[in-house]
């Protein structure tokens, strides 16, 4: 029962992939590429889901998949035309199918009414569009597919339980068609061993070309008394299953030319290797050697019946050296036969080249590698302390070690890297649902789905993207009528684009809607008391107001937005990942939301600073700029407060040392360095440090694993000298400061930002 | 490094005893992962004063607790002669800063006497019991209770 459950889990994993393939295929069809392969892929996806579901007795899923599949079969055979309406229907059907899969998995319910009406719609299209079930349709030129497609029509009224077998049948021909290869008979002459060659090594070489079955004949073995220990008496017969040419096989024996008698005969193809070998016919092409051919045939059957290392009962075959012409003639045929089966190898089935690994093992590996990186840095630092010259062997060796560790780190990080496709593939459905909910026509264009990001980041991409897409449809795009009036196509286009830029992943959501209504946005912000009424803001600043907590542009709370999650929450969750979100908008032409995230959460770009003899790391993502303040730029405010004048605005000065409790009194800011930082609510602050050591990529280490969260500290890292350094939580530091000495007005820093 | 695999299971238990500010304490050897010399710790802001900070334990961030301060015996002035006992409490690793490790005791539970009714609540909550051995008085520490209060509540 447990085993069945395990298989079921695998089935649902496959379902995820199949559903993604299905949707991908349908979207491709929507974009006009309804070629045979796409339709086949779509059909196959539904068919495979149905097959698996049948095996597990998931009846509702099977019933729906069956109706779906029948219509797709019609499309595949050309009986039903792939009209745009049909594709839209199929897309909706794929959503219902996905619901069925989730329900079968015990996650969520199926809307029975929806499912039934969808099934009816599919059936209606089928009967309206074409003659039913084209069981005897023209065979597809794709053999691989044909086997699968011929099954369902006959299966319609049968128990679906054995449908999965079609998959097996599907793959079987690839095996059966495998080329047989060559029968190699090696009879070493005595000199072979004297020249320091070894038949075992030759056989091993053969094994590299394919799978081998080896037997030997010891008939020539004399009595022990007569035996010359350095001579060779054994004849080896190697049945080599491979698709390599005879020339390749011959190449193995290049260096033993003349030291052994060699016979290479093709095994016939087209049947299972063992059976083929047993029934092998003497090669008709090789007229002159018919005698030896018989012997070889006998030998083959002997080799087959007494495999690996069993002595061959028959007489040793007379050594035959083929004439080059004959050899070529023999070689030609099997080579031709060997070619076609290559194709299935090149296009492996889904997941065949993928290893499923427990993520914990990878995490452990990543931990170990970061330890290695730290250790390497420690050694480098120690060596530098001893004043060893750069040109010394030790220093050169260390450089090489550093490069190697970098490469190892990159490779290990790459293990966890996954294409963003896994997140993107859920979005078309979301867009369809949201679009139909708000009554808009939307086309989603996705680009850069192959862009790879660390798994830890991928897992957290879904929410912000979902929200940005919802926003774009609900707020960004106009209603169809409105679009028509301004001369835009009725169908709005939303582009979801992923790309790498400067060591970060950038996700852009672009709509071609009305753009941000700036006067309205500013008015709302004023009405809600978020900004002062008389404030003059740049366009960019107004756009960014929508990230303020408590802001919503929707006139009324709709089903889509207004779920209590505003852009401020999105922004906070993005910033928690060390990312940034920005917006750019052009009235009447649309808006672009840009999300920029680190590629991995395991390392962080930081500024290493010294504060009160402590070394701290400030995340680079939070830093706007760093500067050395001049005395005239520092102004006192109130009894203890101070602000820094930055280009006509005033930013509160926060001494890191005293805020973190490392020292009692803040030093004179003009003697230190100031880091201008931006916190999650958009407010700015000037953090005072004693000194800046430099910019560095640091490995993030959890403080909570062994201790607990510490206010003002985001995490820890280990520096080159092996000591622990804390990574500053910029927002928390600012908040800590506020608590101790409240800023004059809570909203002021926000507005004083620029 | 102590080989804790040799600890006996059953009646006899093995304990590691150590000195903290002239007093002798011990912990169950099964909780001890390693013993190492003192190395300067990175101090943690907003933390109780008995937390000395964190050190790098082969890539992991290990919090160090000043046991003397935790037991109310005053802060230690760590020198190179001080010792950190790395213990595992629940799923977490922690380093205990002590003066010196004395020895390994093998005891049976009947040697453990209940903690005398002393006035100090702190001692009573941290000490499981007292072992009398060859004229020495060794208090067995209950590691679970050493953790900072906030965490103890969360766990």
Tab-separated table of N, CA, C and O in Angstrom, chain A residues 371 374 378 614 659-662 701-711 713 716-718 722-726 736, chain B residues 40-48 51 54-63 91-94 147-148 150-152:
chain	number	residue	atom	x	y	z
A	371	UNK	N	31.757	27.026	3.998
A	371	UNK	CA	32.819	26.871	4.988
A	371	UNK	C	34.173	26.838	4.306
A	371	UNK	O	35.143	27.429	4.777
A	374	UNK	N	35.192	30.281	3.299
A	374	UNK	CA	35.653	31.061	4.443
A	374	UNK	C	37.052	30.620	4.862
A	374	UNK	O	37.944	31.428	5.095
A	378	UNK	N	40.467	32.630	5.075
A	378	UNK	CA	41.247	32.715	6.312
A	378	UNK	C	42.716	32.420	6.049
A	378	UNK	O	43.606	33.142	6.502
A	614	UNK	N	33.640	47.005	16.389
A	614	UNK	CA	32.911	45.860	15.886
A	614	UNK	C	32.912	45.946	14.353
A	614	UNK	O	32.938	47.039	13.796
A	659	UNK	N	23.032	52.968	18.782
A	659	UNK	CA	21.736	52.306	18.614
A	659	UNK	C	21.838	50.815	18.931
A	659	UNK	O	20.937	50.234	19.534
A	660	UNK	N	22.959	50.230	18.544
A	660	UNK	CA	23.130	48.801	18.791
A	660	UNK	C	23.656	48.542	20.194
A	660	UNK	O	23.843	47.381	20.576
A	661	UNK	N	23.939	49.589	20.918
A	661	UNK	CA	24.390	49.404	22.289
A	661	UNK	C	25.869	49.116	22.420
A	661	UNK	O	26.333	48.605	23.437
A	662	UNK	N	26.657	49.417	21.384
A	662	UNK	CA	28.094	49.190	21.482
A	662	UNK	C	28.794	50.342	22.209
A	662	UNK	O	29.894	50.199	22.678
A	701	UNK	N	24.721	33.461	7.343
A	701	UNK	CA	24.599	32.388	8.328
A	701	UNK	C	23.473	32.745	9.286
A	701	UNK	O	23.356	33.884	9.724
A	702	UNK	N	22.692	31.737	9.609
A	702	UNK	CA	21.553	32.008	10.480
A	702	UNK	C	21.998	32.179	11.931
A	702	UNK	O	22.840	31.444	12.436
A	703	UNK	N	21.413	33.148	12.558
A	703	UNK	CA	21.653	33.355	13.988
A	703	UNK	C	20.605	32.569	14.769
A	703	UNK	O	20.817	32.168	15.903
A	704	UNK	N	19.481	32.359	14.111
A	704	UNK	CA	18.364	31.715	14.788
A	704	UNK	C	18.546	30.214	14.903
A	704	UNK	O	17.909	29.579	15.745
A	705	UNK	N	19.409	29.642	14.056
A	705	UNK	CA	19.579	28.189	14.090
A	705	UNK	C	20.006	27.754	15.491
A	705	UNK	O	19.520	26.759	16.014
A	706	UNK	N	20.915	28.505	16.099
A	706	UNK	CA	21.407	28.122	17.421
A	706	UNK	C	20.996	29.086	18.520
A	706	UNK	O	21.140	28.784	19.686
A	707	UNK	N	20.559	30.274	18.120
A	707	UNK	CA	20.197	31.229	19.155
A	707	UNK	C	18.783	31.719	18.906
A	707	UNK	O	17.825	30.950	19.000
A	708	UNK	N	18.610	32.941	18.621
A	708	UNK	CA	17.288	33.481	18.376
A	708	UNK	C	17.457	34.784	17.630
A	708	UNK	O	18.568	35.258	17.422
A	709	UNK	N	16.357	35.330	17.222
A	709	UNK	CA	16.424	36.581	16.496
A	709	UNK	C	16.923	37.687	17.423
A	709	UNK	O	16.571	37.724	18.601
A	710	UNK	N	17.752	38.556	16.882
A	710	UNK	CA	18.249	39.676	17.664
A	710	UNK	C	17.809	40.950	16.959
A	710	UNK	O	18.004	41.095	15.750
A	711	UNK	N	17.215	41.821	17.694
A	711	UNK	CA	16.716	43.054	17.090
A	711	UNK	C	17.853	43.867	16.492
A	711	UNK	O	18.894	44.059	17.129
A	713	UNK	N	19.554	42.948	13.974
A	713	UNK	CA	20.470	42.061	13.262
A	713	UNK	C	19.663	41.169	12.324
A	713	UNK	O	18.721	40.510	12.743
A	716	UNK	N	23.985	36.602	10.414
A	716	UNK	CA	25.408	36.718	10.701
A	716	UNK	C	26.185	36.213	9.509
A	716	UNK	O	25.623	35.594	8.604
A	717	UNK	N	27.454	36.498	9.495
A	717	UNK	CA	28.324	35.933	8.471
A	717	UNK	C	29.685	35.713	9.101
A	717	UNK	O	29.925	36.130	10.232
A	718	UNK	N	30.559	35.048	8.353
A	718	UNK	CA	31.894	34.812	8.875
A	718	UNK	C	32.886	35.481	7.946
A	718	UNK	O	32.872	35.254	6.733
A	722	UNK	N	37.875	34.651	10.144
A	722	UNK	CA	37.231	33.563	10.866
A	722	UNK	C	36.292	34.031	11.961
A	722	UNK	O	35.636	33.227	12.603
A	723	UNK	N	36.219	35.351	12.155
A	723	UNK	CA	35.322	35.825	13.193
A	723	UNK	C	33.931	36.075	12.631
A	723	UNK	O	33.756	36.311	11.444
A	724	UNK	N	32.980	36.024	13.544
A	724	UNK	CA	31.604	36.240	13.140
A	724	UNK	C	31.349	37.744	13.036
A	724	UNK	O	31.774	38.504	13.904
A	725	UNK	N	30.698	38.155	11.972
A	725	UNK	CA	30.256	39.541	11.865
A	725	UNK	C	28.743	39.537	11.709
A	725	UNK	O	28.178	38.626	11.102
A	726	UNK	N	28.113	40.526	12.282
A	726	UNK	CA	26.655	40.587	12.193
A	726	UNK	C	26.245	41.397	10.972
A	726	UNK	O	26.893	42.370	10.600
A	736	UNK	N	14.567	51.073	15.846
A	736	UNK	CA	15.099	51.093	17.213
A	736	UNK	C	15.384	52.527	17.634
A	736	UNK	O	15.086	52.951	18.736
B	40	UNK	N	37.835	35.025	21.054
B	40	UNK	CA	37.018	36.224	21.222
B	40	UNK	C	35.683	36.094	20.476
B	40	UNK	O	35.644	35.622	19.342
B	41	UNK	N	34.624	36.520	21.113
B	41	UNK	CA	33.306	36.403	20.520
B	41	UNK	C	32.840	37.765	20.003
B	41	UNK	O	33.268	38.810	20.489
B	42	UNK	N	31.978	37.707	18.999
B	42	UNK	CA	31.367	38.918	18.482
B	42	UNK	C	30.142	39.216	19.325
B	42	UNK	O	29.238	38.383	19.415
B	43	UNK	N	30.113	40.374	19.958
B	43	UNK	CA	29.020	40.606	20.898
B	43	UNK	C	27.695	40.832	20.182
B	43	UNK	O	27.652	41.304	19.051
B	44	UNK	N	26.646	40.447	20.846
B	44	UNK	CA	25.305	40.548	20.286
B	44	UNK	C	24.576	41.715	20.941
B	44	UNK	O	24.477	41.766	22.165
B	45	UNK	N	24.053	42.630	20.146
B	45	UNK	CA	23.287	43.719	20.747
B	45	UNK	C	21.941	43.214	21.256
B	45	UNK	O	21.481	42.145	20.851
B	46	UNK	N	21.325	43.978	22.087
B	46	UNK	CA	19.988	43.683	22.610
B	46	UNK	C	19.892	42.277	23.202
B	46	UNK	O	18.913	41.584	22.989
B	47	UNK	N	20.955	41.837	23.882
B	47	UNK	CA	20.936	40.485	24.434
B	47	UNK	C	21.216	40.548	25.920
B	47	UNK	O	21.843	41.482	26.407
B	48	UNK	N	20.784	39.531	26.641
B	48	UNK	CA	21.064	39.496	28.077
B	48	UNK	C	22.576	39.548	28.317
B	48	UNK	O	23.350	39.077	27.479
B	51	UNK	N	24.991	36.576	27.747
B	51	UNK	CA	25.362	36.120	26.403
B	51	UNK	C	26.636	36.856	26.001
B	51	UNK	O	26.628	38.068	25.833
B	54	UNK	N	28.788	35.637	19.829
B	54	UNK	CA	28.806	34.454	18.954
B	54	UNK	C	30.215	34.222	18.424
B	54	UNK	O	30.975	35.162	18.207
B	55	UNK	N	30.539	32.953	18.224
B	55	UNK	CA	31.806	32.623	17.567
B	55	UNK	C	31.536	31.718	16.368
B	55	UNK	O	30.429	31.182	16.201
B	56	UNK	N	32.557	31.567	15.554
B	56	UNK	CA	32.457	30.725	14.361
B	56	UNK	C	32.886	29.312	14.719
B	56	UNK	O	34.038	29.064	15.029
B	57	UNK	N	31.946	28.403	14.697
B	57	UNK	CA	32.278	27.000	14.938
B	57	UNK	C	32.210	26.272	13.600
B	57	UNK	O	31.153	25.804	13.201
B	58	UNK	N	33.318	26.226	12.901
B	58	UNK	CA	33.392	25.579	11.585
B	58	UNK	C	32.209	25.939	10.695
B	58	UNK	O	31.528	25.095	10.139
B	59	UNK	N	31.959	27.222	10.611
B	59	UNK	CA	30.938	27.669	9.671
B	59	UNK	C	29.583	27.922	10.304
B	59	UNK	O	28.747	28.582	9.702
B	60	UNK	N	29.359	27.388	11.485
B	60	UNK	CA	28.084	27.665	12.144
B	60	UNK	C	28.288	28.796	13.161
B	60	UNK	O	29.374	28.975	13.689
B	61	UNK	N	27.225	29.543	13.375
B	61	UNK	CA	27.295	30.639	14.322
B	61	UNK	C	26.888	30.104	15.690
B	61	UNK	O	25.762	29.655	15.876
B	62	UNK	N	27.835	30.098	16.612
B	62	UNK	CA	27.608	29.480	17.911
B	62	UNK	C	27.509	30.548	18.998
B	62	UNK	O	28.451	31.283	19.247
B	63	UNK	N	26.347	30.633	19.653
B	63	UNK	CA	26.224	31.590	20.751
B	63	UNK	C	26.982	31.084	21.987
B	63	UNK	O	27.000	29.890	22.261
B	91	UNK	N	17.508	21.142	19.768
B	91	UNK	CA	18.141	21.031	18.459
B	91	UNK	C	19.219	22.086	18.263
B	91	UNK	O	19.711	22.277	17.166
B	92	UNK	N	19.555	22.802	19.303
B	92	UNK	CA	20.485	23.912	19.142
B	92	UNK	C	21.824	23.653	19.801
B	92	UNK	O	21.907	22.960	20.801
B	93	UNK	N	22.832	24.278	19.227
B	93	UNK	CA	24.175	24.170	19.795
B	93	UNK	C	24.474	25.462	20.544
B	93	UNK	O	24.093	26.551	20.098
B	94	UNK	N	25.163	25.301	21.668
B	94	UNK	CA	25.491	26.475	22.446
B	94	UNK	C	26.841	26.233	23.113
B	94	UNK	O	27.193	25.098	23.428
B	147	UNK	N	18.723	28.300	28.663
B	147	UNK	CA	18.425	29.144	27.505
B	147	UNK	C	17.724	30.422	27.940
B	147	UNK	O	17.030	30.445	28.952
B	148	UNK	N	17.920	31.493	27.200
B	148	UNK	CA	17.256	32.752	27.550
B	148	UNK	C	15.755	32.554	27.671
B	148	UNK	O	15.161	31.752	26.942
B	150	UNK	N	13.070	34.200	26.823
B	150	UNK	CA	12.204	34.400	25.662
B	150	UNK	C	12.114	33.139	24.823
B	150	UNK	O	11.074	32.742	24.356
B	151	UNK	N	13.293	32.533	24.643
B	151	UNK	CA	13.322	31.343	23.831
B	151	UNK	C	12.647	30.185	24.534
B	151	UNK	O	11.928	29.396	23.924
B	152	UNK	N	12.892	30.090	25.851
B	152	UNK	CA	12.302	28.997	26.611
B	152	UNK	C	10.784	29.037	26.480
B	152	UNK	O	10.127	28.018	26.374
